[in-house]
Structures are given as structure tokens and as C-alpha cells.
XYZ file of C-alpha atoms in Angstrom:
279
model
C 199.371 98.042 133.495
C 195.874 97.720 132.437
C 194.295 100.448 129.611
C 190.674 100.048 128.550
C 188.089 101.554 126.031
C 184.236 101.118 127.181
C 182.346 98.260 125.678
C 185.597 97.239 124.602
C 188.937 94.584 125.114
C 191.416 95.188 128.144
C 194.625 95.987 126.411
C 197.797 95.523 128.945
C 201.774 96.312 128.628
C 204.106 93.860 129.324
C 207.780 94.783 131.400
C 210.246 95.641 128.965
C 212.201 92.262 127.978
C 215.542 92.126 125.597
C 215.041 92.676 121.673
C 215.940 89.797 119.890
C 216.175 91.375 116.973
C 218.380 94.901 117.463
C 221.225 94.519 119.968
C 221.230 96.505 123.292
C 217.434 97.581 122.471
C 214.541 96.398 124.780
C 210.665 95.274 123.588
C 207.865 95.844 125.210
C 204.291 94.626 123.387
C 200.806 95.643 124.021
C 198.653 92.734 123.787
C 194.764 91.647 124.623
C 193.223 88.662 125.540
C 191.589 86.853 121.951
C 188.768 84.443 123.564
C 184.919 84.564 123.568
C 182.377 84.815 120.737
C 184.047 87.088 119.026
C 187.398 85.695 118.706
C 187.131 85.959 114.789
C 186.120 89.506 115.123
C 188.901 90.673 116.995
C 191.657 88.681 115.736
C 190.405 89.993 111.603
C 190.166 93.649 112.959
C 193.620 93.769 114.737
C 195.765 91.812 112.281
C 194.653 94.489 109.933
C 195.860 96.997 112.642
C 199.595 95.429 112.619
C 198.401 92.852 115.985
C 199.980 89.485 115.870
C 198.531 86.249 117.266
C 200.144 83.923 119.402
C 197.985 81.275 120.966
C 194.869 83.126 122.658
C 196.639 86.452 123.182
C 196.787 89.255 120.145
C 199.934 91.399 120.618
C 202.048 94.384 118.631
C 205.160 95.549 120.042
C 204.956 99.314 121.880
C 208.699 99.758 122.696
C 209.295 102.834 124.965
C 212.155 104.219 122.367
C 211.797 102.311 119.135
C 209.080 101.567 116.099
C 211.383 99.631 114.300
C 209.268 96.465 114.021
C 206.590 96.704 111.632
C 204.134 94.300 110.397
C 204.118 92.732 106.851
C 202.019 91.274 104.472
C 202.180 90.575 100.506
C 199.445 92.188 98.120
C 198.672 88.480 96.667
C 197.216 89.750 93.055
C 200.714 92.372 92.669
C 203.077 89.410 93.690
C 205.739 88.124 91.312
C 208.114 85.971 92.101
C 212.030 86.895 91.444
C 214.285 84.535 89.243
C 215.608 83.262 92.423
C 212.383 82.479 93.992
C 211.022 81.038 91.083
C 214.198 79.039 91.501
C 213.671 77.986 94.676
C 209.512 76.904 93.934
C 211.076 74.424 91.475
C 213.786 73.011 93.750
C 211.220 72.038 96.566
C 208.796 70.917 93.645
C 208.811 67.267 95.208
C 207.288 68.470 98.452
C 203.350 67.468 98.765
C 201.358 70.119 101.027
C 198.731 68.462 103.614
C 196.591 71.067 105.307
C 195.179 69.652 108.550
C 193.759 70.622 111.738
C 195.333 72.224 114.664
C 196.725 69.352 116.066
C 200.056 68.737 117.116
C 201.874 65.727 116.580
C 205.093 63.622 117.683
C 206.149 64.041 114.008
C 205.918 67.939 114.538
C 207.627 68.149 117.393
C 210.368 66.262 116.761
C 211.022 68.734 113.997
C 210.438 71.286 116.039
C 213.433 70.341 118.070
C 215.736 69.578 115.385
C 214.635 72.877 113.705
C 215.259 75.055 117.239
C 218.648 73.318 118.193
C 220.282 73.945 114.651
C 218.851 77.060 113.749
C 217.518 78.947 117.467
C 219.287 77.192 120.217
C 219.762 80.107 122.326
C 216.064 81.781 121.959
C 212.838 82.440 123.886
C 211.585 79.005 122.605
C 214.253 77.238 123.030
C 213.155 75.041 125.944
C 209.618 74.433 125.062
C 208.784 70.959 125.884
C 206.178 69.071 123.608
C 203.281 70.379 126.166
C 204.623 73.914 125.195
C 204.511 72.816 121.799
C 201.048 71.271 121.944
C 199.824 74.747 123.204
C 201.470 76.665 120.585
C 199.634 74.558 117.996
C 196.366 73.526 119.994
C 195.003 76.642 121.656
C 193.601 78.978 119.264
C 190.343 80.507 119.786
C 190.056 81.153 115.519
C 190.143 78.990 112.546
C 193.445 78.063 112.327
C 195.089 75.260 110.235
C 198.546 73.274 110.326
C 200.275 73.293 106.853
C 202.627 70.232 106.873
C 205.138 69.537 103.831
C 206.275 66.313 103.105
C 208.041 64.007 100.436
C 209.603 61.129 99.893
C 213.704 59.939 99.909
C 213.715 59.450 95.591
C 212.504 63.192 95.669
C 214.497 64.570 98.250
C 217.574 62.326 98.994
C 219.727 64.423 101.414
C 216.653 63.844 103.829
C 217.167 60.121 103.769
C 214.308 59.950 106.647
C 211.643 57.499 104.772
C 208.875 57.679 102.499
C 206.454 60.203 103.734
C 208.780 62.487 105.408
C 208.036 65.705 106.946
C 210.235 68.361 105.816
C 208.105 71.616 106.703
C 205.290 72.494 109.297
C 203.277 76.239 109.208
C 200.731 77.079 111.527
C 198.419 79.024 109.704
C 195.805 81.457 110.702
C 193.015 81.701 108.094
C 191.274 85.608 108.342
C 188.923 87.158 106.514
C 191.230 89.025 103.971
C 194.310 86.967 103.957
C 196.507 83.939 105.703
C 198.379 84.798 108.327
C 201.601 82.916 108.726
C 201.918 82.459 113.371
C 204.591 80.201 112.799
C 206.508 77.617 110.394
C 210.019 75.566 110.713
C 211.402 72.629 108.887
C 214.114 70.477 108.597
C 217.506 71.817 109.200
C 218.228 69.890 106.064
C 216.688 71.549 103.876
C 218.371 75.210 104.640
C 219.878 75.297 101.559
C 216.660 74.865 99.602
C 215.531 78.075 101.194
C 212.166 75.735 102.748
C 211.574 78.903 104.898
C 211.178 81.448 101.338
C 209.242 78.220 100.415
C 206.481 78.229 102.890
C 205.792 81.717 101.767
C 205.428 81.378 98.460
C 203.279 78.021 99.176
C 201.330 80.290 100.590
C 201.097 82.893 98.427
C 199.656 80.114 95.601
C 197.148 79.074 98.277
C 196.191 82.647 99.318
C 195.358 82.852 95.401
C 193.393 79.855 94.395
C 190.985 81.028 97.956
C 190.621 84.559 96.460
C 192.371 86.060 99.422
C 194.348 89.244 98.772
C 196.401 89.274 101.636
C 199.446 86.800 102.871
C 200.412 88.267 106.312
C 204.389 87.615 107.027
C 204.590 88.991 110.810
C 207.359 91.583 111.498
C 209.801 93.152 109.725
C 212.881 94.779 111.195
C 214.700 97.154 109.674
C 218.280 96.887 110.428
C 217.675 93.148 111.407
C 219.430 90.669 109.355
C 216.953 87.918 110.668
C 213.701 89.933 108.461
C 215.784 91.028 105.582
C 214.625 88.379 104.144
C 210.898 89.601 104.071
C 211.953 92.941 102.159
C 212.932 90.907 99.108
C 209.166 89.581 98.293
C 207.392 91.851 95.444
C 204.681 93.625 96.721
C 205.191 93.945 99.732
C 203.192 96.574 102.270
C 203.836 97.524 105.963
C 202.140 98.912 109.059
C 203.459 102.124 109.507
C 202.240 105.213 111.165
C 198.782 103.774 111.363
C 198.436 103.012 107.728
C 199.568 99.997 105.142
C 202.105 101.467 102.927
C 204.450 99.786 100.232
C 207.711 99.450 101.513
C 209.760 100.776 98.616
C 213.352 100.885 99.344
C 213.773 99.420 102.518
C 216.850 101.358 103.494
C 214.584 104.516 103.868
C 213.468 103.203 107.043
C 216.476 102.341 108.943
C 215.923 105.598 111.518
C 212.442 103.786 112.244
C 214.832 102.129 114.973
C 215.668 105.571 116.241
C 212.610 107.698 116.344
C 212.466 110.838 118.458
C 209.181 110.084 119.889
C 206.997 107.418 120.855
C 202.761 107.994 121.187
C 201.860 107.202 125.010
C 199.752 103.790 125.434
C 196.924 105.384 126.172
C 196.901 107.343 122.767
C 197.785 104.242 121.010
C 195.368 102.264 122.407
C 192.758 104.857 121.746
C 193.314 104.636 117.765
C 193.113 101.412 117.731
C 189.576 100.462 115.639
C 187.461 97.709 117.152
C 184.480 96.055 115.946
C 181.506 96.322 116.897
C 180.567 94.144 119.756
C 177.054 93.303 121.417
C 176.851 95.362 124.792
């Protein structure tokens, strides 16, 4: 179903699919086309609005029964790292960062696979093929950059792969108030280093030295032991009831998966804010 605002972006509904992150529950997402001249425009305003990017579509989920997912991002100036994650900085010391274009590679997707098959062999993306893959990384209508991590056998020896191994991959979307992690996965490996709390915190030093106060984390799910890991980062705001909030004790919003009511699209759609586009 299509819902419109004049001078503005179609916004459409997809069919309700399976959650993958609360059993027995069922997503839905409203999403908008991100292409044109003002691609920037649009992608800045709505990731500030709780939207998420994937390829040249911005989406948020609009579940008929739920609000449990909300978006997250990391005040970077309030952040400080925990013992652990200090911790786990040092352990993954010997890994070099290389920010690139958004190119995929053979390199990439061979981690990729490795990455799905030990760690999401039975989800959505679990038969992407390395045109799928390509796409996922290539088609972006913003500036968007690929954050690889690499490092060598001596530093890392359970790798054993060579001398310039990659270990870690992010794609990264670069907005005007923050970085905005789409996607990142690494080698299965390197699980017990905690690579994926890694790539955050990377990311959080980067965010810094560009004076951007924002590191955008997608969605967290409360009552989803696949985000809990999001709630443990200091500082931490989400999207909730139209408004960035801290997230305080994340247990206080556990019934966010059972809510009595859900807004109509066309209400939500209507409070979303746009920017201003030439007619």
C-alpha cells in the first residue's frame, strides 16, 4: 500500500513477514525509495527519525501489534568504555583499519560466507550469492564507505590465514551528525575477541577524531538476546515515541513488545519531518 505527503517521498508497507528477533511475532517495515538529488537529504533527515538504510531503500519497522524495535545510537562525547570493553580494544590492538570505497571484493565475500554459515546459516541472507553481496555493498545512493580490518599471523595467530589478513568488514554510512553502522561481519575466528563489540568501538574513536557526535548502531530489541548486546554501551539513546531518549535501565522497556496500541500508517507517516525539497 502506497501513503504519500505532497511535494514529498512515497512511503509504502510491506506484507507482514516473520520477526527474527521475538518468536511467534511478525514485522512489517515502512520504507521509501532513497535515490535522486537529494539522496543525502533524505537519508540525514530519516536516520535521525529512527529510518534505517539498506541499499537504495530507507526503512523503520511499523509492526501491526509491536514497537519493540527501536533504533540506537551512542552520544560519542558521553561514551566510556567499560573495563571489559576497554579489554576487548586492547585484545584486537593488532588489527590495522583501511577505510575504502564502496566496493566489494572476493576477499569480502568470502568472509561474508564464512561469517553467515557459522554465525547466520538459517537467516534472510543466508543465500546471497556474491551478486547479492556486490549490491549490498555497491548500490548506495549516499556517501558511504567500507571499513575493512586486517592483520597479520605474528599478531593474530589463531587466524593463521597470511600476512594481510582480513579479519573484519563494516559498511559504513557517513551522515551529517554521525556514522551509521548498515552492516559489519568478520571472521568466525575471532568470536571470542568480541570483533563485533570491536567494530563499534572502532567506530566510536573514528566518530571522535571527525567531530561527529553520533555513532548510529541500528535496532535494539528489547527482549532479544541477539541486541542485548547494544544496551551495554555507555551512553546510549533510543528512538522512542518520536523522540531520542537515554535508555536507562533497559528492563523498563520490555512491555515495548506488548503495547496496547499501534498509530495507523497514515498518522505515522504524517509525523514524519522531511526536508525541504525543490518543487
Amino acid at each position: 500500500m502506497r501513503h504519500t505527503l505532497p511535494h514529498a517521498p512515497q512511503f509504502y508497507v510491506t506484507a507482514p513477514q516473520p520477526c527474527p528477533y521475538l518468536h511467534g511475532r511478525a514485522e512489517r517495515k515502512l520504507f521509501t525509495a532513497l535515490q535522486g538529488d537529494n539522496a543525502a537529504e533524505l537519508n540525514n533527515a530519516l536516520s535521525r527519525q529512527g529510518f534505517r538504510r539498506s541499499q537504495n531503500v530507507l526503512y523503520r519497522p511499523s509492526c501491526e501489534s509491536c514497537v519493540a524495535c527501536m533504533s540506537a545510537r551512542i552520544r560519542v562525547a558521553d561514551f566510556h568504555p567499560s573495563k571489559t570493553q576497554r579489554r576487548i580494544t586492547t585484545r584486537n590492538g593488532a588489527l590495522r583499519r583501511l577505510a575504502t570505497s564502496a566496493w566489494a571484493t572476493e576477499d569480502q565475500f568470502e568472509l561474508f560466507r564464512r561469517y553467515l554459515d557459522s554465525r547466520h546459516a538459517d537467516g534472510g541472507m543466508a543465500d546471497m550469492d556474491i551478486f547479492e553481496f556486490a549490491a549490498m555493498i555497491e548500490e548506495t545512493p549516499v556517501k558511504t564507505r567500507v571499513i575493512e580490518y586486517r592483520c597479520s599471523d605474528d599478531a593474530m595467530p589463531v587466524l593463521a590465514q597470511g600476512d594481510d589478513h582480513l579479519a573484519g568488514v563494516c559498511l559504513t554510512d557517513v551522515l551529517d551528525d554521525g556514522l551509521s553502522l548498515v552492516y559489519s561481519f568478520y571472521d568466525p575466528l575471532l568470536r571470542p575477541a568480541s570483533m563485533g563489540t570491536y567494530i563499534i568501538l572502532d567506530h566510536i574513536e573514528i566518530a571522535r577524531a571527525a567531530g561527529l557526535p553520533y555513532v548510529y548502531l541500528g535496532y535494539w530489541v528489547p527482549g532479544s538476546r541477539k541486541m542485548d548486546y547494544k544496551a551495554r554501551f555507555s551512553a546510549l539513546e533510543i528512538y522512542k515515541g518520536g523522540v531520542w531518549q537515554d535508555i536507562g535501565n533497559p528492563e523498563d522497556h520490555s512491555n515495548e513488545a506488548h503495547p496496547l496500541s499501534v498509530d495507523p500508517i497514515v498518522e505515522q507517516v504524517a509525523r514524519i519531518a522531511l526536508p525541504q525539497f525543490d518543487r
